[in-house]
Tab-separated table of C-alpha atoms and ligand atoms in Angstrom:
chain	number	residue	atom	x	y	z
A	1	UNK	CA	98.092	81.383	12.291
A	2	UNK	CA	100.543	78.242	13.019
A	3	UNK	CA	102.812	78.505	10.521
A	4	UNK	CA	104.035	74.908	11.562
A	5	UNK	CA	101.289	73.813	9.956
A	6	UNK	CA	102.193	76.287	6.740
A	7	UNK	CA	99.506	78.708	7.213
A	8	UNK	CA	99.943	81.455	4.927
A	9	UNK	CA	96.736	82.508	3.525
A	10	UNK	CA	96.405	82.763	-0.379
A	11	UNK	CA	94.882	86.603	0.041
A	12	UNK	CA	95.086	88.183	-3.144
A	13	UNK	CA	91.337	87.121	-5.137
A	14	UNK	CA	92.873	87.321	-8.147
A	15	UNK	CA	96.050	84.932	-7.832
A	16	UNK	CA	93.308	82.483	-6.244
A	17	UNK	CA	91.046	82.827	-9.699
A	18	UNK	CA	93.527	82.125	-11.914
A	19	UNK	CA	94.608	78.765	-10.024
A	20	UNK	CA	91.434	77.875	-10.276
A	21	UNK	CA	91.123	78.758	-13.911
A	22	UNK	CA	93.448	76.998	-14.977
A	23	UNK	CA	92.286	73.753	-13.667
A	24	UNK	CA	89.850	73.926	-16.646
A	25	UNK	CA	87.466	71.950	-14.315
A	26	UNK	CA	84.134	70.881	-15.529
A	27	UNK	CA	80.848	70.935	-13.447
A	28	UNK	CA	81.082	67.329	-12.917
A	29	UNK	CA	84.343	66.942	-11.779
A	30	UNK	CA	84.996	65.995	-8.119
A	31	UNK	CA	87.894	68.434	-6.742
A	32	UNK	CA	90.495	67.330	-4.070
A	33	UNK	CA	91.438	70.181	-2.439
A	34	UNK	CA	94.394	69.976	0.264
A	35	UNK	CA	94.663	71.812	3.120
A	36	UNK	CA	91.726	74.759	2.275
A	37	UNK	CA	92.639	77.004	4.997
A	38	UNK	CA	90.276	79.097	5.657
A	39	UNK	CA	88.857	78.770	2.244
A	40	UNK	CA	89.202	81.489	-0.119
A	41	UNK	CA	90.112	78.500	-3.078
A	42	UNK	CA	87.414	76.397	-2.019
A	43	UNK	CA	84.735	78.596	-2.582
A	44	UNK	CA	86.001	79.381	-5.970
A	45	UNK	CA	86.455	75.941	-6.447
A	46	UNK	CA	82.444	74.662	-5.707
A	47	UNK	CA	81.844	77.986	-7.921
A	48	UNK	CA	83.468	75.139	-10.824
A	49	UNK	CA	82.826	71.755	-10.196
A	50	UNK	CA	80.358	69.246	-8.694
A	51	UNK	CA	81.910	68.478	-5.479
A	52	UNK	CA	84.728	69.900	-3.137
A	53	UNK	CA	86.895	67.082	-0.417
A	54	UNK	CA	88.692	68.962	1.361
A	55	UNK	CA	91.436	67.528	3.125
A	56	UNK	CA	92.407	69.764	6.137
A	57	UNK	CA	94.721	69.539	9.384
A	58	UNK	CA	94.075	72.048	11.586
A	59	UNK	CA	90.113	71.666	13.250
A	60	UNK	CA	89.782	75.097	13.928
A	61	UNK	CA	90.241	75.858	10.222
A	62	UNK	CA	88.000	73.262	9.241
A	63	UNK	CA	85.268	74.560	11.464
A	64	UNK	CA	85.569	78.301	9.754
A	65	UNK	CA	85.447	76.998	6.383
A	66	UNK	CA	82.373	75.192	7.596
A	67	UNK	CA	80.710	78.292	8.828
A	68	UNK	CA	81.922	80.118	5.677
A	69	UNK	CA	79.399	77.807	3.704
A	70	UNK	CA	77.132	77.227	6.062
A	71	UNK	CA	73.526	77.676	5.193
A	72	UNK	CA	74.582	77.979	1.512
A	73	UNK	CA	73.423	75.737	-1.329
A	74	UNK	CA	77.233	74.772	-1.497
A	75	UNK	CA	77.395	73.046	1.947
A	76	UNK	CA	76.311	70.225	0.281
A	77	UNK	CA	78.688	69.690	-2.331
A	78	UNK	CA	81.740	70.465	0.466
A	79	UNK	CA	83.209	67.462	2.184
A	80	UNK	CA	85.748	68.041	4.386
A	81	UNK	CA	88.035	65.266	5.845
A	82	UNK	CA	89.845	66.341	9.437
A	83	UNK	CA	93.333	64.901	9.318
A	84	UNK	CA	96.939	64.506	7.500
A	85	UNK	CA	96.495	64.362	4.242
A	86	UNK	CA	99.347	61.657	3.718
A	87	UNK	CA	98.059	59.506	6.040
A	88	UNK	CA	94.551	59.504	4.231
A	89	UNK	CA	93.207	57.584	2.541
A	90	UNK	CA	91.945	59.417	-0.882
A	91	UNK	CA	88.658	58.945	-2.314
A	92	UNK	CA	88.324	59.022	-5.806
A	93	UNK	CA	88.367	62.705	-7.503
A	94	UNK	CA	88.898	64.299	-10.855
A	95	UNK	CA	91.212	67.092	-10.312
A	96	UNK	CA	93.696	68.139	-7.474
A	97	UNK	CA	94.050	71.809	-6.066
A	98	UNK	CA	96.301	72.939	-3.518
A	99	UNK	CA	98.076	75.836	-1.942
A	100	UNK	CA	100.082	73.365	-0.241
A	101	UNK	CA	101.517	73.158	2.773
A	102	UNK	CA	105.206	73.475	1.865
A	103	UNK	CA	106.136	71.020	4.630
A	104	UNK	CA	104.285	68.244	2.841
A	105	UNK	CA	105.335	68.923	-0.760
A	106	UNK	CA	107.609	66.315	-1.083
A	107	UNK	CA	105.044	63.511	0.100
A	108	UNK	CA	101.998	64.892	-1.262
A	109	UNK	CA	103.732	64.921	-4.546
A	110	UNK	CA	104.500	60.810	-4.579
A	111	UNK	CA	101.556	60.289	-3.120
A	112	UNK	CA	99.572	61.902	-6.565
A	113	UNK	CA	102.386	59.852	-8.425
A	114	UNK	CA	101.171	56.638	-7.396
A	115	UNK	CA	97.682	57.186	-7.377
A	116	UNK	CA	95.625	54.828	-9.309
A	117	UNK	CA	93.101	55.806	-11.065
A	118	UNK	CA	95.036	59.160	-11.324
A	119	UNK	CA	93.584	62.120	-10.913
A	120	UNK	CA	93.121	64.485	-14.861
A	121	UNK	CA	95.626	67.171	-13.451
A	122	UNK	CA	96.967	68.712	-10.706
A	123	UNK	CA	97.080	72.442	-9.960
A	124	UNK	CA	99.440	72.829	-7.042
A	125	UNK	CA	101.060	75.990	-5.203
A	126	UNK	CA	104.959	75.303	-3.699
A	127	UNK	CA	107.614	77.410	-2.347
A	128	UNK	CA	109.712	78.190	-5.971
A	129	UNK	CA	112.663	75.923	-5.033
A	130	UNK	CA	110.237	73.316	-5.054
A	131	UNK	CA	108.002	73.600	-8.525
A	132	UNK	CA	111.190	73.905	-10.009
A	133	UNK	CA	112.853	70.783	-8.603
A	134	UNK	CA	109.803	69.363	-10.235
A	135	UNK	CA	110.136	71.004	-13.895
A	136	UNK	CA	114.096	70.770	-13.868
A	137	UNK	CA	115.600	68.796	-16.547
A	138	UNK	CA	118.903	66.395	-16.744
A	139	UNK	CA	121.586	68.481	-16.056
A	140	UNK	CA	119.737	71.368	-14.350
A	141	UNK	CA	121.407	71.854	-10.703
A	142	UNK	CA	117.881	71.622	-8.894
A	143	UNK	CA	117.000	67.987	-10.911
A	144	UNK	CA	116.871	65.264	-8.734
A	145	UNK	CA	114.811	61.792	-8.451
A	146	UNK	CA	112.056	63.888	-7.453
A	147	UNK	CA	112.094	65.380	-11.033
A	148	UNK	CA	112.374	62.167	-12.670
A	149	UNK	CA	109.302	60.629	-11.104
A	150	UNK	CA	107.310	63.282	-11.376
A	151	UNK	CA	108.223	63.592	-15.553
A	152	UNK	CA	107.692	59.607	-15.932
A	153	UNK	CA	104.390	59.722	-14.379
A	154	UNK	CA	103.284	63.040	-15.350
A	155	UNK	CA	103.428	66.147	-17.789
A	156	UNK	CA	104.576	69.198	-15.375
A	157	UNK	CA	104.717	72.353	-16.524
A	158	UNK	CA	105.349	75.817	-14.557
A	159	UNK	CA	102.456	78.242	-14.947
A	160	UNK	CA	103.150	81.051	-12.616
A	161	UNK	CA	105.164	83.364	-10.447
A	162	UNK	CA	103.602	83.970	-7.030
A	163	UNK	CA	105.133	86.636	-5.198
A	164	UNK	CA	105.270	86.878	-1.064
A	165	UNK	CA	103.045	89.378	-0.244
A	166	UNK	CA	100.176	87.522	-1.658
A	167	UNK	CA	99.997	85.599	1.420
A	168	UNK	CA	98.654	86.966	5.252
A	169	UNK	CA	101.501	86.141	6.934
A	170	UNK	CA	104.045	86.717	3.606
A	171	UNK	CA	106.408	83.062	3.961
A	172	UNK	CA	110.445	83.704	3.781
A	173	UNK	CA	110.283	81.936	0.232
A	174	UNK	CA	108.838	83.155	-3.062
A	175	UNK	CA	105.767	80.532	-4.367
A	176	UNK	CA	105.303	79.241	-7.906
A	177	UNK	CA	102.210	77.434	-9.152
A	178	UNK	CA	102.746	74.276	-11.529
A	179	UNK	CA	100.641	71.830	-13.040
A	180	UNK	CA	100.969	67.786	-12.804
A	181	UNK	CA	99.263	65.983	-15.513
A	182	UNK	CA	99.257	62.523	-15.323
A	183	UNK	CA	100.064	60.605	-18.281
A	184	UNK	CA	97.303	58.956	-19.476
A	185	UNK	CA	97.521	55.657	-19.996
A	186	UNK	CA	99.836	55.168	-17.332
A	187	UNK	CA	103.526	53.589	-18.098
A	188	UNK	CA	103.322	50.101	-18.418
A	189	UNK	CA	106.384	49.909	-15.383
A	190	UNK	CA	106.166	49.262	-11.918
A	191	UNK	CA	106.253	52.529	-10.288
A	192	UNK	CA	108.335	50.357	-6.996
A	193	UNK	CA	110.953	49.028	-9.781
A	194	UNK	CA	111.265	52.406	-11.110
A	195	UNK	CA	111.722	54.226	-8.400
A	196	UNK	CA	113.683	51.185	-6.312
A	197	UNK	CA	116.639	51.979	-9.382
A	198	UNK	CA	116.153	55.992	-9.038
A	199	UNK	CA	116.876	55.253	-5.188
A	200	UNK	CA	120.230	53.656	-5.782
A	201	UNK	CA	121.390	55.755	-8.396
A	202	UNK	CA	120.264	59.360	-7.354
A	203	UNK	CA	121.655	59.357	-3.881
A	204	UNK	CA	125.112	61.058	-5.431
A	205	UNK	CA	123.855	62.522	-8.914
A	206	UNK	CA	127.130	63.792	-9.653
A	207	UNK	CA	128.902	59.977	-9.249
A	208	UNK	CA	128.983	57.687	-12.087
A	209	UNK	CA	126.040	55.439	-11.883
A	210	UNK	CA	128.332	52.386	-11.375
A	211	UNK	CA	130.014	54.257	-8.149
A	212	UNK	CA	126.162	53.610	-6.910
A	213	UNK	CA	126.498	50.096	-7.413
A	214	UNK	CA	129.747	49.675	-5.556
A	215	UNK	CA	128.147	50.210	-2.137
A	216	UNK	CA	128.095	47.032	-0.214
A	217	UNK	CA	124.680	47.611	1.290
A	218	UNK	CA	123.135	48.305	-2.234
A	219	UNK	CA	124.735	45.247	-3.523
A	220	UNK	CA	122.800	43.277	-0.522
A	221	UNK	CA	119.664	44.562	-1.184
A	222	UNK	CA	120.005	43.543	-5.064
A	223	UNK	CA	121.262	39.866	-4.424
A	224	UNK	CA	118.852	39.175	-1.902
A	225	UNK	CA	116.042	40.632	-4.055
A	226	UNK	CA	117.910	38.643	-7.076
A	227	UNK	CA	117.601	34.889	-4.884
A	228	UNK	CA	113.336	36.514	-4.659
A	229	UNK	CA	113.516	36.503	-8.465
A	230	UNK	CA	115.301	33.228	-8.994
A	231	UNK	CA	112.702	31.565	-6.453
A	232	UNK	CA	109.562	33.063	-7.636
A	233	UNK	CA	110.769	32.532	-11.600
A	234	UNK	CA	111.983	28.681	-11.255
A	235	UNK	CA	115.803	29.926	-11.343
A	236	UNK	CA	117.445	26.736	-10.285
A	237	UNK	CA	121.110	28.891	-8.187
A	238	UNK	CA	124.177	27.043	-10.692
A	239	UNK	CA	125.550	23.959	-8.855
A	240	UNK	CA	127.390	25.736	-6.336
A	241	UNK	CA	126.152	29.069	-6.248
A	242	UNK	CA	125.083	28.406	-2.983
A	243	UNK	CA	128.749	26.942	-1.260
A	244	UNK	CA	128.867	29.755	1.043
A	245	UNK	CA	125.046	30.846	2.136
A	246	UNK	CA	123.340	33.960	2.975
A	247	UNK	CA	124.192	33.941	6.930
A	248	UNK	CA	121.387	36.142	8.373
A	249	UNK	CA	123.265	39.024	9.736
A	250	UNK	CA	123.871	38.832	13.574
A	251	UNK	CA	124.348	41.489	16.326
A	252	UNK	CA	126.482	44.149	14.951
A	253	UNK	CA	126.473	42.930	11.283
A	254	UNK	CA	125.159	46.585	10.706
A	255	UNK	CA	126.163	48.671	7.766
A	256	UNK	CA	125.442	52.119	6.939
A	257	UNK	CA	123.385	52.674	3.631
A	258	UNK	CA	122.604	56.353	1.900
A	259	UNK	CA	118.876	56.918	1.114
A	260	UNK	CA	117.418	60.039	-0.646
A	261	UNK	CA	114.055	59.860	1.614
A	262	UNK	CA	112.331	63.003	0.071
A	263	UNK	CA	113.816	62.832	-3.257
A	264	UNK	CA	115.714	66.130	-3.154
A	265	UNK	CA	119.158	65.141	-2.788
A	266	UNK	CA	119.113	65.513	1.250
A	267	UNK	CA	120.878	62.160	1.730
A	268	UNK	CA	120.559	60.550	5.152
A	269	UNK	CA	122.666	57.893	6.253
A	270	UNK	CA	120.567	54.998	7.830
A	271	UNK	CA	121.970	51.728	9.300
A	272	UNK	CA	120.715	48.242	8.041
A	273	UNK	CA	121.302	44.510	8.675
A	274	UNK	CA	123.873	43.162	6.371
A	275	UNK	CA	125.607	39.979	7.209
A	276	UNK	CA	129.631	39.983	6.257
A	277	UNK	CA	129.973	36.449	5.026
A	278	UNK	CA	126.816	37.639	2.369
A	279	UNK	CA	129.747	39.175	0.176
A	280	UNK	CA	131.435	35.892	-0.111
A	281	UNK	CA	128.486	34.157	-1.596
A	282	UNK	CA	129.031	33.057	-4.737
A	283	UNK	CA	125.375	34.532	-5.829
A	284	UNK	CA	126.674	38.109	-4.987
A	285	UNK	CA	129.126	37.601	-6.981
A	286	UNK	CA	127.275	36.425	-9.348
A	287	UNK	CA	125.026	39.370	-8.980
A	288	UNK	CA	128.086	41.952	-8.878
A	289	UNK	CA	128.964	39.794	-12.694
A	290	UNK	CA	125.536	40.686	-13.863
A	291	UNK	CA	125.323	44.329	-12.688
A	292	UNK	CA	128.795	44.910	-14.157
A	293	UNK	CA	127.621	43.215	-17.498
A	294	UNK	CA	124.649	45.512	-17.589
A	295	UNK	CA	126.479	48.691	-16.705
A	296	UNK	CA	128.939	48.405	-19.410
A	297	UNK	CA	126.367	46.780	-21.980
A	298	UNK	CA	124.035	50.204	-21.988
A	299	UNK	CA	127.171	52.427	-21.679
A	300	UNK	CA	125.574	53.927	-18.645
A	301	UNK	CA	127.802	52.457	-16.155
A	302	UNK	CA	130.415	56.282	-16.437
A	303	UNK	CA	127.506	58.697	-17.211
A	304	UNK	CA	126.064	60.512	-14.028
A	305	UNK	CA	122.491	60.172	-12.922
A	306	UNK	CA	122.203	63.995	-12.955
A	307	UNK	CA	123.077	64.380	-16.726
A	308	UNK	CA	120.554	61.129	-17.770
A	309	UNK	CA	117.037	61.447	-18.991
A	310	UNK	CA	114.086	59.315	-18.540
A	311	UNK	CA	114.762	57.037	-21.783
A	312	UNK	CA	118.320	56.316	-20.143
A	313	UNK	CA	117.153	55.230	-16.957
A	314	UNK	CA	113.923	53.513	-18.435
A	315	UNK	CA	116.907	51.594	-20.891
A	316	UNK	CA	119.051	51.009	-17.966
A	317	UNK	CA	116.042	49.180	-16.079
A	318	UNK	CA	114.571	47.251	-18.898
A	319	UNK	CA	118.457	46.121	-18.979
A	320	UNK	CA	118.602	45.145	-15.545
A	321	UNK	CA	115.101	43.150	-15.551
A	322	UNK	CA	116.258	41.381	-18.305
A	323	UNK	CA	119.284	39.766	-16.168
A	324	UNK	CA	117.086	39.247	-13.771
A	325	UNK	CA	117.905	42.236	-11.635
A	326	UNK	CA	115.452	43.924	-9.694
A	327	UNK	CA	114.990	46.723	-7.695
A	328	UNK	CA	111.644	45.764	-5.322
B	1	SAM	N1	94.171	76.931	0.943
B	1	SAM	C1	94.309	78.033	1.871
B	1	SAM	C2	94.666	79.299	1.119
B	1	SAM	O1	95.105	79.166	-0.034
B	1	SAM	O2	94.527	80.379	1.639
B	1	SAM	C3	95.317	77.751	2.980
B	1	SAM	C4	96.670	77.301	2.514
B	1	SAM	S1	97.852	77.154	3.779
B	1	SAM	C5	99.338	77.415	2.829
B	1	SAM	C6	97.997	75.407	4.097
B	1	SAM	C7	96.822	74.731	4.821
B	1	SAM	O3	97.110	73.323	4.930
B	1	SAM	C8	96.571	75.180	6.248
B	1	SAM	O4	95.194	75.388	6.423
B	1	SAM	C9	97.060	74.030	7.125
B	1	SAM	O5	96.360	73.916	8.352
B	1	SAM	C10	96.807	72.837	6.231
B	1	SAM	N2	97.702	71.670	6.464
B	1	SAM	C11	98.975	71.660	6.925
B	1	SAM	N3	99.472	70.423	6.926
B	1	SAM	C12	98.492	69.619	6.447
B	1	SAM	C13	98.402	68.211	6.209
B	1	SAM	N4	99.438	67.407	6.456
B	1	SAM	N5	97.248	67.703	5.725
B	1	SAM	C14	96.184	68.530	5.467
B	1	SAM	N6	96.215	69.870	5.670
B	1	SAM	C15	97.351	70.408	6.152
């Protein structure tokens, strides 16, 4: 087994039933499974539903699930796709089921996010840490902007325990199985504004949400998409708003900016191009004016991201877009 590759085998029958029960899948859904392993899911899976992808890494797995159905009036309805499944791209399907790979969990989880047309629900297996990042609620010490997306996008919803030894080779972690139902119609937001915010303010969850805004790279990124916005809308800049222009930033005019990449709170530091003389520009401060006005307008300038819901941050945006802020 190469466990790189998060290959611990779901062995117990029964845990592998009940994951499968509780997709409540019909015999004409289309099932994405990810990474089937050797296949003890799948085969419960095509026992449900019309048709089985199955999106797997590893070719020597692929080719003994293939023999496993070989010659069986299932082969047909299996279709299994050799390669990452985050760098695939997904065809359509009904339902999701996954003993997941916990390497992935992070990605795979966005990716479902942002699919569109979404899949009815999800029925995915994750190291417990994880499933409960994903369940946690505002002031919980595991949520993050992880658990935020996932709740605007979705109804999640913890449905069971899975122990270690249920696996062949057991993993160091204990597993939980949770369900992802996307909400259905969608939110009517942009899913890059949303998130573009949750970026900025959930890369310290325990600062105030204004100490987010006081970074000099974030303010960059907001004026320059703020002079997008005033071009694209017919914002004429105020007579001079533009005295000192945006100077592209030059050799060296590199400043460090925090980003959350996997939405847990590990915060990496990574360097962009931000041009001094930017700060002097009477649009960023313009922009800083605007931010501030917002911030203290909602009264969620002092409260920390960690202790705000979705309605906050869904308040905070609408606030923001309506100054002409935006976050992609
Ligand atoms: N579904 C099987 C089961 O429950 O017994 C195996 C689950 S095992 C935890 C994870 C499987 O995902 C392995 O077969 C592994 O090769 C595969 N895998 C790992 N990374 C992957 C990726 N990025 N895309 C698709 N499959 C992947």
């Amino acid at each position: 087994m190469n466990t790189d590759l998060g290959q611990h085998i779901l062995k117990n029958p029964g845990v592998a039933q009940v994951i499968v029960d509780k997709a409540g899948l019909k015999q004409s859904d289309v099932v994405l499974e990810v990474g089937p392993g050797t296949g003890n899911l799948t085969v419960k899976i095509l026992e449900k539903a019309r048709k089985v992808i199955a999106v797997e890494m590893d070719p020597r797995m692929a080719a003994e699930l293939t023999k496993r159905v070989q010659g069986k009036p299932e082969q047909n309805r299996l279709e299994i796709l050799l390669g990452d499944v985050i760098k695939t791209e997904l065809p359509y399907f009904d339902v999701c089921i996954s003993n997941t790979p916990y390497q992935i969990s992070s990605p795979l989880v966005f990716k479902l996010l942002a699919l569109s047309p979404a899949p009815r629900t999800c029925i995915l297996m994750f190291q417990r840490e994880f499933a409960m990042r994903v369940v946690a609620r505002p002031g919980d010490a595991l949520y993050c902007r992880l658990s935020v997306n996932a709740q605007m996008w979705a109804k999640c919803t913890h449905i069971m325990k899975v122990g270690k030894k249920n696996f062949k080779p057991p993993p160091q972690v204990e597993s939980s199985v949770i369900r992802i139902e996307p909400k259905n119609p969608r939110p009517p937001i942009s899913y890059d504004e949303w998130d573009g915010l949750l970026r900025i303010v959930f890369v310290r969850k325990n600062r105030t949400i204004s100490a987010g805004f006081k970074s000099s790279a974030v303010m960059a990124l907001v004026e320059r998409n703020y002079r997008t916005w005033c071009a694209t809308n017919n914002v004429k800049l105020e007579d001079g708003d533009d005295e000192v222009d945006m100077v592209d930033a030059g050799e060296g005019d590199e400043e460090e900016m925090e980003i959350d990449e996997d939405g847990m709170g590990d915060v990496k530091k990574v360097k962009i191009k931000a041009g001094k003389k930017r700060n002097r520009s009477k649009v960023g401060e313009k922009v800083k004016g605007l931010v501030e006005t917002v911030l203290t307008e909602t009264e969620l300038g002092e409260k920390r991201a960690g202790k705000c819901d979705e309605a906050d941050f869904l308040k905070l945006l609408f606030a923001f877009n309506q100054q002409g802020i935006h976050f992609s």
